[in-house]
Short mmCIF file of C-alpha atoms in Angstrom, two decimals:
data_model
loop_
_atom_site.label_atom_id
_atom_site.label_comp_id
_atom_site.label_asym_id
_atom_site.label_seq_id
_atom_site.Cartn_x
_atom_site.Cartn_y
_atom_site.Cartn_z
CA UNK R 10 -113.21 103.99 21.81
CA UNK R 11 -109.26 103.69 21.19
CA UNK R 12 -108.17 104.43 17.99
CA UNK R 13 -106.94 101.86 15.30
CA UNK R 14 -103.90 101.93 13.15
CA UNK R 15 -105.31 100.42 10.35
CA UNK R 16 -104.42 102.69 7.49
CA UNK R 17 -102.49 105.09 9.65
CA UNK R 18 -98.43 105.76 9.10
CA UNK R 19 -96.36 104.75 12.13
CA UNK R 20 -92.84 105.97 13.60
CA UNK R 21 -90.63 103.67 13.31
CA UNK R 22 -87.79 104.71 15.90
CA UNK R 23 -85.11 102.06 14.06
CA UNK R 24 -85.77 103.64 10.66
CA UNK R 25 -82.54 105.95 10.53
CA UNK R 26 -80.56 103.33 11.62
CA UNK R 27 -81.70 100.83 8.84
CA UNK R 28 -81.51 103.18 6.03
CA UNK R 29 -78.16 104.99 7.16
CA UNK R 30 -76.73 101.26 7.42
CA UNK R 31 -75.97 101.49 11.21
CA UNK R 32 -77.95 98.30 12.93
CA UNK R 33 -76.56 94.83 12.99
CA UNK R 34 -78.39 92.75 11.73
CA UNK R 35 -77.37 88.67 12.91
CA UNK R 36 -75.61 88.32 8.99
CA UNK R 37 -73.53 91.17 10.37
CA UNK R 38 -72.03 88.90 13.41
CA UNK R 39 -68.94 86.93 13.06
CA UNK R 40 -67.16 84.80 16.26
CA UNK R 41 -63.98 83.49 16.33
CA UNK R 42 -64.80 79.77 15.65
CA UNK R 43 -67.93 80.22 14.70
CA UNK R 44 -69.78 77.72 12.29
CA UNK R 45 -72.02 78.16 9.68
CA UNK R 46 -74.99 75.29 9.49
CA UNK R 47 -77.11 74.29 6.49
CA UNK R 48 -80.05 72.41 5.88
CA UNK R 49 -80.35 69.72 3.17
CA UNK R 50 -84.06 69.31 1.38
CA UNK R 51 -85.68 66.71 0.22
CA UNK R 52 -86.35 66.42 -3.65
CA UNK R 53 -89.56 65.27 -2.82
CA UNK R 54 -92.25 66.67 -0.69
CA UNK R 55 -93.75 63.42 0.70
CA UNK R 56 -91.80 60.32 0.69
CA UNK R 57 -90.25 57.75 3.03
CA UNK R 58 -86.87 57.86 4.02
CA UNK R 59 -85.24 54.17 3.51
CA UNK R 60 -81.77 55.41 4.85
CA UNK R 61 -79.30 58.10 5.06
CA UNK R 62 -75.70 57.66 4.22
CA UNK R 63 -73.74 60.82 5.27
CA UNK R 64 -70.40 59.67 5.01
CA UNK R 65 -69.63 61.27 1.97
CA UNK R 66 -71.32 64.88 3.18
CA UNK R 67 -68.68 63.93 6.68
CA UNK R 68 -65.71 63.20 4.90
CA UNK R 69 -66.21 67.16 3.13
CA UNK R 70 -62.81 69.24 4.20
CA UNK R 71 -63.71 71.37 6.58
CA UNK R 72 -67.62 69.56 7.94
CA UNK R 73 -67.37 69.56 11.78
CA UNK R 74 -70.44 67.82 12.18
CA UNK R 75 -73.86 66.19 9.72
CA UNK R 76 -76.70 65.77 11.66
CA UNK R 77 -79.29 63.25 10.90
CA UNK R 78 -82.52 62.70 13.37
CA UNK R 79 -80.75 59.51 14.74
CA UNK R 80 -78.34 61.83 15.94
CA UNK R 81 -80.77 64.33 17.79
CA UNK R 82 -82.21 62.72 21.23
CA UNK R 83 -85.21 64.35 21.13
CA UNK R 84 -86.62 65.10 17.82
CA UNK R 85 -90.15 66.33 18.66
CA UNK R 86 -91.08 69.84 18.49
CA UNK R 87 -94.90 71.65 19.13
CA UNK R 88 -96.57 74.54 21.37
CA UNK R 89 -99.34 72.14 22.87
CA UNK R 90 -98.03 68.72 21.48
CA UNK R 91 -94.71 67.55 20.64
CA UNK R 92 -95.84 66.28 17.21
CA UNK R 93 -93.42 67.95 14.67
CA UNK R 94 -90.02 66.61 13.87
CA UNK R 95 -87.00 68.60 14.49
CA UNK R 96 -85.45 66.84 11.10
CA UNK R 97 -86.91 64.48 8.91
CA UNK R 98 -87.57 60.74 9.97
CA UNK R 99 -89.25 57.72 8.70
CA UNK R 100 -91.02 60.20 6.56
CA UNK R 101 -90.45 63.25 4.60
CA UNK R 102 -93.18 65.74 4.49
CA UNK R 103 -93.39 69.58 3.16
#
């Protein structure tokens, strides 16, 4: 019968590395022209969405692109049904 590891210490062969401050990590990677993307919330954790203005967020110095699910051609997501929207629409849920 194979052993478990259940309460047994493991060698971790990327430990120096991590503590001596020598991986990259993806924080540590920077591209000429790269962009940086962020996600807005919703204040609410289930509501419906009656519109979107992003004009103001597009007009922000600097904003190369907003993203709203009109703007996203396929918005459905899922391992053995697309059922889960890529951003929020119609609805928001949390």
């Amino acid at each position: 019968m194979p052993r478990g590891y259940v309460g047994e210490r493991i060698a971790r062969v990327d430990s120096p590395d991590k503590v001596t401050g020598k991986s990259i990590f993806p924080a540590d990677l920077y591209f000429d022209g790269m962009l940086h993307a962020n996600v807005l919330w919703s204040e609410y954790p289930h509501a419906r969405i009656l519109g979107i203005d992003a004009s103001a967020a597009r007009a922000y110095p600097g904003v190369v692109a907003v993203l709203t699910a009109e703007d996203v051609p396929v918005n459905e997501y899922g391992i053995h049904i697309m059922d889960q929207r890529v951003l929020a629409q119609d609805k928001v849920r949390s």
